[in-house]
mmCIF file of C-alpha atoms in Angstrom:
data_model
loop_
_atom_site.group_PDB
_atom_site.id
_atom_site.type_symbol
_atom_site.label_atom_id
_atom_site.label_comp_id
_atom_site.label_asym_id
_atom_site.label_seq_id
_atom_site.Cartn_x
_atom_site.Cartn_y
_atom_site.Cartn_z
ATOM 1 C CA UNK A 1 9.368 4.214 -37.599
ATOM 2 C CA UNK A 2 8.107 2.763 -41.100
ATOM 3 C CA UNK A 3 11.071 2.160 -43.895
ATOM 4 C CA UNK A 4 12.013 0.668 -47.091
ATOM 5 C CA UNK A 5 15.312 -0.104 -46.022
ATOM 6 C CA UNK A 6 16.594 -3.442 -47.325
ATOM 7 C CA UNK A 7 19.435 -5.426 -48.633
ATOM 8 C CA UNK A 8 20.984 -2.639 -51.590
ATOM 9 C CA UNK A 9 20.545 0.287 -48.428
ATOM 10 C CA UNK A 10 23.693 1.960 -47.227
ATOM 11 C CA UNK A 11 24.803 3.129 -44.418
ATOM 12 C CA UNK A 12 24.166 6.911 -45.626
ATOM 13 C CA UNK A 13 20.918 6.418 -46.843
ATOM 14 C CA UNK A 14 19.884 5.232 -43.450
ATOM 15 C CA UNK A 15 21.676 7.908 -41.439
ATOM 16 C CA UNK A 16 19.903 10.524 -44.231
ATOM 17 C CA UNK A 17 16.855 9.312 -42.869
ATOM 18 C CA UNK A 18 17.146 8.903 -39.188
ATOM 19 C CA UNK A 19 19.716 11.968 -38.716
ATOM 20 C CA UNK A 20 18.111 13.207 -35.308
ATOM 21 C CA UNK A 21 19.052 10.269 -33.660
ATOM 22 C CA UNK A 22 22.457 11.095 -34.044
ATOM 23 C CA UNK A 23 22.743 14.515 -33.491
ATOM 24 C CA UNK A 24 24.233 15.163 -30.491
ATOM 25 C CA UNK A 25 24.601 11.571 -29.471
ATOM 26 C CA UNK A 26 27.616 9.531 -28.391
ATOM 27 C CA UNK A 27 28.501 6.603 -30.107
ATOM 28 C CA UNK A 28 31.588 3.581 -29.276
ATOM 29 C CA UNK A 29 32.142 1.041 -32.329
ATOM 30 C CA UNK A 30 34.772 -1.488 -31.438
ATOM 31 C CA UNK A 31 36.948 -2.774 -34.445
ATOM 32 C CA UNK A 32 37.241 0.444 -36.442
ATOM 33 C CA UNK A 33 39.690 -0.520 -39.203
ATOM 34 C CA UNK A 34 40.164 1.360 -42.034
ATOM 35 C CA UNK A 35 38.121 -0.315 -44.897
ATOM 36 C CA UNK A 36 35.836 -2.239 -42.744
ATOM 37 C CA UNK A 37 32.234 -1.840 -41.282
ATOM 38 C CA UNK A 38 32.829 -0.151 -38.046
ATOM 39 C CA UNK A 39 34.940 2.479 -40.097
ATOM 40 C CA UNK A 40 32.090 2.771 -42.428
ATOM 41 C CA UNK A 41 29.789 3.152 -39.799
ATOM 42 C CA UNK A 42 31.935 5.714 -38.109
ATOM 43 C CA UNK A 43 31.410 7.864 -41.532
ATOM 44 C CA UNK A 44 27.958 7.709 -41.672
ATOM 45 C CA UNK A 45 27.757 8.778 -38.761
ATOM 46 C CA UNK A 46 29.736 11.875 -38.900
ATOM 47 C CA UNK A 47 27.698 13.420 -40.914
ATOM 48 C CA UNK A 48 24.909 13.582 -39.106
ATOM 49 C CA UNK A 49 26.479 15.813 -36.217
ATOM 50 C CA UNK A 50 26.990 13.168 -33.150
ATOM 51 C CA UNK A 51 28.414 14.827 -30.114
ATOM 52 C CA UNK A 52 31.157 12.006 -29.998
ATOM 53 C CA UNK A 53 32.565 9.013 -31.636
ATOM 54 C CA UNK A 54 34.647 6.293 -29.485
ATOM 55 C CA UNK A 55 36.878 4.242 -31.773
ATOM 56 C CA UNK A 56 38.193 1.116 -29.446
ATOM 57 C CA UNK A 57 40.399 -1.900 -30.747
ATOM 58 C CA UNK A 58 43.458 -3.262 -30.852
ATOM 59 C CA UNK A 59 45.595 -1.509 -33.071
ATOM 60 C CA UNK A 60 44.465 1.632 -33.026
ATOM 61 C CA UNK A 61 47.955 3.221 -34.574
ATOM 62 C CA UNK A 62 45.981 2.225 -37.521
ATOM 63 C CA UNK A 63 43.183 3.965 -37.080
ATOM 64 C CA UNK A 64 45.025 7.745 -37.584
ATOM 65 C CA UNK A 65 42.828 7.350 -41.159
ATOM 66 C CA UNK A 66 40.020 6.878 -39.952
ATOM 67 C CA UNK A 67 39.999 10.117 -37.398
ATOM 68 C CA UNK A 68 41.263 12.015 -39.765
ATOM 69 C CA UNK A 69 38.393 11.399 -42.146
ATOM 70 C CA UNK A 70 35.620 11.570 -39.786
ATOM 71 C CA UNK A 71 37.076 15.378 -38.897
ATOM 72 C CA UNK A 72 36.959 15.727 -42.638
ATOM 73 C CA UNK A 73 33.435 15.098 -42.143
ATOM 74 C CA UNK A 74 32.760 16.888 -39.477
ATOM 75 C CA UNK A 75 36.037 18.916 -37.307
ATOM 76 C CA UNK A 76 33.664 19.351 -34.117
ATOM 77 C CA UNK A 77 33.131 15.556 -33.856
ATOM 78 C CA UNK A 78 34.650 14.162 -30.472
ATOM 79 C CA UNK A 79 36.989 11.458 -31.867
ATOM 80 C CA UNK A 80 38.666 9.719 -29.406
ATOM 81 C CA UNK A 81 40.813 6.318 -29.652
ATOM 82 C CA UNK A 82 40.944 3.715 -27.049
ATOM 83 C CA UNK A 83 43.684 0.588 -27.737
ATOM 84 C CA UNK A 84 41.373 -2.705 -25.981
ATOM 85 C CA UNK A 85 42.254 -6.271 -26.659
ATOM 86 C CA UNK A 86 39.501 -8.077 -26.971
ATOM 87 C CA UNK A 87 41.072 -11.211 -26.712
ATOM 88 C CA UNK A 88 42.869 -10.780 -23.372
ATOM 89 C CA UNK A 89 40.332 -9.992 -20.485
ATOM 90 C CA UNK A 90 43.083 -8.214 -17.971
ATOM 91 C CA UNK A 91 43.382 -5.726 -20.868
ATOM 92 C CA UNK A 92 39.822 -5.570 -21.804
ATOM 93 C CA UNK A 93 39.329 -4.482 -18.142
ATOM 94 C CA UNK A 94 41.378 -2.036 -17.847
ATOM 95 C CA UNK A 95 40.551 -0.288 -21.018
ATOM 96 C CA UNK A 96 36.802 -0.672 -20.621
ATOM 97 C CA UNK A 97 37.942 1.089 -16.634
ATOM 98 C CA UNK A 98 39.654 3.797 -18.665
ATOM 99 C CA UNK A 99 37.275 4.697 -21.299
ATOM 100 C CA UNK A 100 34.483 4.826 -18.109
ATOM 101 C CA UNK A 101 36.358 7.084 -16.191
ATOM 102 C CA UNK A 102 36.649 9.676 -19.022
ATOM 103 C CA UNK A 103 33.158 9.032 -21.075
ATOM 104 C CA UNK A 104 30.012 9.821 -18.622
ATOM 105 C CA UNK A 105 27.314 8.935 -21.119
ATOM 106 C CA UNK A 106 27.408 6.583 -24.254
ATOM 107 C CA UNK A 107 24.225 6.598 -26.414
ATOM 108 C CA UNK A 108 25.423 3.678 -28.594
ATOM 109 C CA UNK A 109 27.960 0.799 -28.362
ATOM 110 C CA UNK A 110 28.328 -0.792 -31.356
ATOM 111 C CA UNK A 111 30.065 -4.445 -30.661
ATOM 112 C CA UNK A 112 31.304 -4.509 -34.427
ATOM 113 C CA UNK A 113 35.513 -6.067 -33.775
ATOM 114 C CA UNK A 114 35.287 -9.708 -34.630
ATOM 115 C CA UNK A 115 37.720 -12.451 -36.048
ATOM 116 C CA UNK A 116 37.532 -15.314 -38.599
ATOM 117 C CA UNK A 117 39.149 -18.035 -39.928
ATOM 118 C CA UNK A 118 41.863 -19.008 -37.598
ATOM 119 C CA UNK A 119 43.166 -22.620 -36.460
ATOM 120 C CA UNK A 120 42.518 -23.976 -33.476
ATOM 121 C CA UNK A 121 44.210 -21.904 -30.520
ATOM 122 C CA UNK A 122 43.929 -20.315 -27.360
ATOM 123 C CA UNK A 123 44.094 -16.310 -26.124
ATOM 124 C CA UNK A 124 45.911 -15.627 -23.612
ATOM 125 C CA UNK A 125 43.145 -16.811 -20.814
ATOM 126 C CA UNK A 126 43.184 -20.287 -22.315
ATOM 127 C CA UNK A 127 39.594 -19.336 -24.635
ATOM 128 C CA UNK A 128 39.535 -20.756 -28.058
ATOM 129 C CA UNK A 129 40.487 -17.161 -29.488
ATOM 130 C CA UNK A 130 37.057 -16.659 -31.968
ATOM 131 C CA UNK A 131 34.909 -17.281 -28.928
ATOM 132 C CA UNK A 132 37.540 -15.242 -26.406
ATOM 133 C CA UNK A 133 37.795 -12.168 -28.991
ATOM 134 C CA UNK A 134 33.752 -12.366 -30.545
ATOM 135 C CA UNK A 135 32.544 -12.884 -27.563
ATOM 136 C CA UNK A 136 34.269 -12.876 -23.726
ATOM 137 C CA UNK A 137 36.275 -9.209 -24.742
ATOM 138 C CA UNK A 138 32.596 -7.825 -26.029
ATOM 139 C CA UNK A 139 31.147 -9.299 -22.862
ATOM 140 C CA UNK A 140 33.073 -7.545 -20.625
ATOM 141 C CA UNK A 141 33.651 -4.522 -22.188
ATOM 142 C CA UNK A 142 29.764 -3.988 -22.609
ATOM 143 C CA UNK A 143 29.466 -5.003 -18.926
ATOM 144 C CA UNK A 144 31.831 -2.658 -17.314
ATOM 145 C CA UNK A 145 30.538 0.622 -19.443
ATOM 146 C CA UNK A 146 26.996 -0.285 -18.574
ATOM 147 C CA UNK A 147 27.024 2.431 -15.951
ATOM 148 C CA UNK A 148 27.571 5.150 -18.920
ATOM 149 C CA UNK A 149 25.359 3.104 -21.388
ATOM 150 C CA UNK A 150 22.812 3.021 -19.006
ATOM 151 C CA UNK A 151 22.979 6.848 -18.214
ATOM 152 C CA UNK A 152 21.434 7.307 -21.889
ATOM 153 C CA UNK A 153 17.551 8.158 -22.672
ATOM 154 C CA UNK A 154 17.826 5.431 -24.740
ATOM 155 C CA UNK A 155 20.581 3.270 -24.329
ATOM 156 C CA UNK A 156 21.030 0.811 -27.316
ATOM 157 C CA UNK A 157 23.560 -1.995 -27.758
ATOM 158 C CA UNK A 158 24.028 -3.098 -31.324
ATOM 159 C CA UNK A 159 26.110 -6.908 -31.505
ATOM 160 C CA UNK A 160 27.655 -8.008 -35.050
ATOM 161 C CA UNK A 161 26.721 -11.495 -35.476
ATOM 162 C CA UNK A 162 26.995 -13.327 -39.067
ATOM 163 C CA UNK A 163 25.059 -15.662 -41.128
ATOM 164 C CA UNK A 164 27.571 -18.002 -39.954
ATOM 165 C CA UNK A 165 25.967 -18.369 -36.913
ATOM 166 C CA UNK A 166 24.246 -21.394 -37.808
ATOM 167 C CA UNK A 167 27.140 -23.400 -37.306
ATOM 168 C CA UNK A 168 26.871 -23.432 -33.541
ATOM 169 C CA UNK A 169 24.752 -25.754 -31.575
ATOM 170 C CA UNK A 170 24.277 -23.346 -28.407
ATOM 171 C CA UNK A 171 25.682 -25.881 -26.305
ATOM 172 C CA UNK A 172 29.004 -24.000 -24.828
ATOM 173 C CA UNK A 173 29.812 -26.660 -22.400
ATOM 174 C CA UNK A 174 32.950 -27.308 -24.250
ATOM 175 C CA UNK A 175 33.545 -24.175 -25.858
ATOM 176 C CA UNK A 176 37.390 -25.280 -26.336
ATOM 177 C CA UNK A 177 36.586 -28.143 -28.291
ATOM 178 C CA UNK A 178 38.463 -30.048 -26.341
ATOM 179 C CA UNK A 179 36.168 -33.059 -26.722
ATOM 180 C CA UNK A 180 34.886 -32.182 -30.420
ATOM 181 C CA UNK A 181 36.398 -32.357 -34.337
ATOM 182 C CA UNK A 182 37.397 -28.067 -34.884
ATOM 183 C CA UNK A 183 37.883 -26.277 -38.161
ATOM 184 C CA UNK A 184 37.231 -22.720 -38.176
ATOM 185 C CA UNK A 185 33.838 -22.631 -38.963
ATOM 186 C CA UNK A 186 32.565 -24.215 -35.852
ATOM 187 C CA UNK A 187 34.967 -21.907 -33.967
ATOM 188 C CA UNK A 188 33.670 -18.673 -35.427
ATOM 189 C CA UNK A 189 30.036 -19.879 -35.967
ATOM 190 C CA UNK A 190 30.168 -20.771 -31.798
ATOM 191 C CA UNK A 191 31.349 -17.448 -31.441
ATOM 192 C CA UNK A 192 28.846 -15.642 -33.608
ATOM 193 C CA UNK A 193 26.151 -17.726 -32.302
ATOM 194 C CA UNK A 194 27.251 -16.734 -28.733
ATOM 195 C CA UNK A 195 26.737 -12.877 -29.568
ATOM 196 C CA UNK A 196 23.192 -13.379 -30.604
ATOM 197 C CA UNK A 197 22.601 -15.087 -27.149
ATOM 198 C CA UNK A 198 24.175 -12.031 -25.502
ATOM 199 C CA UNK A 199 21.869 -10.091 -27.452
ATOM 200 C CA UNK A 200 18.872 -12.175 -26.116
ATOM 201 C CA UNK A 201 19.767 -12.004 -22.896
ATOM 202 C CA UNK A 202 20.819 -8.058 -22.222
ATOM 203 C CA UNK A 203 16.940 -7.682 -23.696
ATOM 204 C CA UNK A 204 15.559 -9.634 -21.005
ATOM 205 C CA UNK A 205 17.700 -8.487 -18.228
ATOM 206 C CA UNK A 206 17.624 -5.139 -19.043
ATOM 207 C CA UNK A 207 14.845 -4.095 -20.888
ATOM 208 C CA UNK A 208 12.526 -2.956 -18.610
ATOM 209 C CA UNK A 209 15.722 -0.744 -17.842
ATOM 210 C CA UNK A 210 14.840 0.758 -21.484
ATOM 211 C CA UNK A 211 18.051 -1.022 -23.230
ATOM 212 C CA UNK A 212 17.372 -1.800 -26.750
ATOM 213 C CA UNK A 213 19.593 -4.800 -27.254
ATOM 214 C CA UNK A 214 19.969 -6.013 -31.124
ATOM 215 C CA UNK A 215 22.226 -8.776 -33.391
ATOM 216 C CA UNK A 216 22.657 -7.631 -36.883
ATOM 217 C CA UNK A 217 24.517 -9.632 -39.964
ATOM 218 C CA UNK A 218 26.125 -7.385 -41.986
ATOM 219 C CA UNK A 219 26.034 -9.874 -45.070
ATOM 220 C CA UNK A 220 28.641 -10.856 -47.016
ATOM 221 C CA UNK A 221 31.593 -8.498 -47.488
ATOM 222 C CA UNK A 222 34.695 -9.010 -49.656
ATOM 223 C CA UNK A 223 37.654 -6.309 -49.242
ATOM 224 C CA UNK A 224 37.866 -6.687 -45.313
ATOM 225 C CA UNK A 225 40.443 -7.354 -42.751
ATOM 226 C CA UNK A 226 38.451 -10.159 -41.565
ATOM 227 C CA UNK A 227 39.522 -12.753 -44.219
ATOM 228 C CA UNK A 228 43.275 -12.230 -43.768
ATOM 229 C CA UNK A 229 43.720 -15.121 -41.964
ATOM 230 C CA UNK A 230 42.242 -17.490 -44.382
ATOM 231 C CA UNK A 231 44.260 -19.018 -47.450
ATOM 232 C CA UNK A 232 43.487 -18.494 -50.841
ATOM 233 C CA UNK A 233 42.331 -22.035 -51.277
ATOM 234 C CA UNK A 234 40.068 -21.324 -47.768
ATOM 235 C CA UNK A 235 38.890 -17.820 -49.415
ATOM 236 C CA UNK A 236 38.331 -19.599 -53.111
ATOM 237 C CA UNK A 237 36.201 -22.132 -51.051
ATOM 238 C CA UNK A 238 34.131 -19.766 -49.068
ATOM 239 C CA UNK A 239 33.964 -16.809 -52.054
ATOM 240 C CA UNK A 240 32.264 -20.182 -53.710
ATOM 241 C CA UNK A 241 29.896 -21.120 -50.609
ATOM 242 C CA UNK A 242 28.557 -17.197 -50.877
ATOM 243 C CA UNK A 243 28.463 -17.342 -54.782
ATOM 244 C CA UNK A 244 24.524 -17.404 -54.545
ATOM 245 C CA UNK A 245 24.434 -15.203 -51.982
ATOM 246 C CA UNK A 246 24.272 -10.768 -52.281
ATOM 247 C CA UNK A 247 27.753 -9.256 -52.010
ATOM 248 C CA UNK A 248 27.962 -5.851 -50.650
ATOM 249 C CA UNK A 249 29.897 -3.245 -49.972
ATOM 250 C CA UNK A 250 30.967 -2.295 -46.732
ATOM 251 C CA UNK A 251 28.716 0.906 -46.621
ATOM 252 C CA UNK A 252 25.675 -1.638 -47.474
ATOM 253 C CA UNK A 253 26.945 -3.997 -44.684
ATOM 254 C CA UNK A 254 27.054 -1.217 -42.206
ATOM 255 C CA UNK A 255 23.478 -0.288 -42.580
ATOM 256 C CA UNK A 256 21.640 -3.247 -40.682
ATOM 257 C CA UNK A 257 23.830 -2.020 -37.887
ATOM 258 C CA UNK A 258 22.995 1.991 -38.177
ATOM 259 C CA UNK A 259 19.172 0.877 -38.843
ATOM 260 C CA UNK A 260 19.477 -1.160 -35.162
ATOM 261 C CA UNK A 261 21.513 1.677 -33.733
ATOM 262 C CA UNK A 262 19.297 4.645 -34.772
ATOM 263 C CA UNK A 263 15.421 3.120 -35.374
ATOM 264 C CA UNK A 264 14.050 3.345 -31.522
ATOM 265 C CA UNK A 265 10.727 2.178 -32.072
ATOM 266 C CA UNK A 266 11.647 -0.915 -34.066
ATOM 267 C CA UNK A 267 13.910 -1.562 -31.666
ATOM 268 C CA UNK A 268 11.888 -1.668 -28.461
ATOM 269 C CA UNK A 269 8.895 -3.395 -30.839
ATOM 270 C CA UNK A 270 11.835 -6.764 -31.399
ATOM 271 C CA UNK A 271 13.917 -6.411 -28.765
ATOM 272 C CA UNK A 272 17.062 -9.006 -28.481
ATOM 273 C CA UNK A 273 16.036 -10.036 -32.321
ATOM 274 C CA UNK A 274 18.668 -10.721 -35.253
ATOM 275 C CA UNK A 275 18.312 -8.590 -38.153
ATOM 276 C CA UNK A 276 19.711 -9.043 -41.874
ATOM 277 C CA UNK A 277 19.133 -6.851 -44.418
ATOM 278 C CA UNK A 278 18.456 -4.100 -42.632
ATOM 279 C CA UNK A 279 14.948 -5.814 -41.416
ATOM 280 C CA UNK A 280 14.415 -8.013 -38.295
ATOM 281 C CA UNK A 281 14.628 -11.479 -39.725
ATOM 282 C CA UNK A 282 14.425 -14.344 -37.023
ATOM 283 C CA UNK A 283 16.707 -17.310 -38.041
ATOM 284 C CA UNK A 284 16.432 -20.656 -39.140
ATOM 285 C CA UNK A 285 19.138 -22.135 -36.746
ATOM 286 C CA UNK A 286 17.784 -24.353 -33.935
ATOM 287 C CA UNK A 287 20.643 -23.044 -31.837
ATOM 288 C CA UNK A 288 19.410 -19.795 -31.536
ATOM 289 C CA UNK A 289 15.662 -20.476 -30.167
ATOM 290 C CA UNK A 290 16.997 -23.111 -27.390
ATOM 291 C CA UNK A 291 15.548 -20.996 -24.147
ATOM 292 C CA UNK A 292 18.132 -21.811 -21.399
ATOM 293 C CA UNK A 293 21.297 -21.076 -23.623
ATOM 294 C CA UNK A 294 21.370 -16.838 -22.955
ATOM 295 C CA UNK A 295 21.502 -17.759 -19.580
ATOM 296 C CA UNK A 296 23.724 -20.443 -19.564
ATOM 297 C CA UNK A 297 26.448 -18.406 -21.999
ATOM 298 C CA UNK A 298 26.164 -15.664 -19.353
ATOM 299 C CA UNK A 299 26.912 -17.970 -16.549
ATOM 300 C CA UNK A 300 29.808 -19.323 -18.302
ATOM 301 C CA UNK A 301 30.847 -15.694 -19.520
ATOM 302 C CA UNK A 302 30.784 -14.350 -15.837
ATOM 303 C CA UNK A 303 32.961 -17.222 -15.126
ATOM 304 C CA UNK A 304 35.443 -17.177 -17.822
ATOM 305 C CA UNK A 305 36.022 -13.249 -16.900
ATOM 306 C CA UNK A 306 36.206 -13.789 -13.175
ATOM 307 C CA UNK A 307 33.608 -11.378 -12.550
ATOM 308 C CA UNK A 308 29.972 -11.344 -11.757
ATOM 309 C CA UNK A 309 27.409 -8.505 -13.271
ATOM 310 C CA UNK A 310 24.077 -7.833 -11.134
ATOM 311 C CA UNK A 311 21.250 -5.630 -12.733
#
């Protein structure tokens, strides 16, 4: 499906144009939090008549604002909450278990929770928490609804990644940094290198199953949760890293991810790319084209969750 989208789209705009792929549809965004992406996303949605939207994370006495403004939008939306954890994989199973047993079909998941910034520690599993939450919570959550994702006409998995990615290597052998120097940017770029690798490798293993599997940077946002951690030194540094760069709003950062949600045809023509801007984009960073790493990072991922997936 041809479009002008680009970097100044918004997440209306692009729901405005592709409207009858959400009609009717059933969408789950993880990390829903009132003045973030997934909440703007959630909006943009609701006007276009979906049959339901899933809002899973880990506070979710938070997100009362967010239902009630999606109803706003549209009372005969299904809104349901789900509390998951994506840093602690005992209660990433069990919610992922829960929402399965009540949700027969999901159209969408949109893997959209993420964290940033923090000092070197571990989740409860022993994971160095960006790579436990960013990526082991969304790897077994996606796993274990598969079975209702699957069940779609045309199932589509959307993965947050960042620009930031390009501060991993792909090499996850010691994804701990137990043996390496750590600040926070090779924690979180590990982590948001590890979800395009996901992305890559749901394409390939599940393609020819007709799963559209896409990694989308949002861009850079100002205004979000996702900076709390940081210091204002840390957030001076960084606001002067992106100084060259586009800031957008939230509803512009949410559109790359309704454009890979909702355009079918330019998702089965790139399947398991990275988009940016609302276009498929590639990337520059070596770590990302290294062939055996999707498979490895699955491998590893299985093991870290104590729990093999067969397709």
């Amino acid at each position: 499906m041809g479009h002008s989208f680009g970097e100044d789209t918004t997440a209306d705009e692009v729901v405005s144009t592709l409207s009858e792929r959400v009609e009717g549809r059933t969408f789950l965004i993880t990390g829903p939090t009132p003045n973030g992406i997934g909440a703007a996303t959630a909006y943009a949605l609701a006007r276009a008549h979906p049959a339901a939207i899933l809002l899973a994370g880990r506070s979710p006495q938070k997100y009362g604002p967010v239902v009630e403004k999606i109803l706003d939008i549209d009372p005969n939306v299904d809104v349901r909450v789900y509390a998951v954890d994506l840093g602690d994989v005992l209660f990433t199973r069990e919610a992922a278990k829960k929402i399965l047993s009540e949700v027969d079909k999901i159209d969408v998941l949109i893997n959209n929770a993420g964290v940033m910034g923090l000092p070197l520690k571990k989740s409860v599993d022993g994971i160095e928490e960006h790579f436990a939450t960013n990526h082991v919570g969304h790897f077994l959550l996606t796993n274990i609804l598969m079975p209702a994702i699957l069940k779609s006409d045309e199932p589509t998995i959307v993965s947050l990644t960042s620009g930031g990615h390009r501060a991993g290597t792909g090499d996850y052998s010691d994804y701990n940094f137990g043996h390496h120097d750590y600040n926070w940017h090779l924690g979180y770029g590990q982590s948001k290198l590890a979800n395009i690798h996901f992305t890559q490798y749901l394409a390939k293993r599940l393609g020819p199953r007709g799963l559209v599997s896409l990694a989308v940077h949002p861009g850079v946002i100002w205004g979000t949760s996702l900076t709390s951690p940081l210091s204002g030194q840390q957030v001076a540094d960084l606001r002067a890293l992106t100084s060259s760069m586009k800031w957008k709003t939230v509803g512009q950062g949410a559109a790359t991810t309704l454009v890979a949600a909702l355009d079918r045809e330019l998702g089965v023509e790139n399947n398991g790319s990275y988009m940016a801007d609302c276009q498929v984009s590639g990337t520059k960073c070596d770590g990302a084209k290294l062939p055996e790493a999707p498979e490895k990072l699955w491998s590893l991922s299985e093991t870290l969750v104590k729990e093999r997936f067969t397709y």
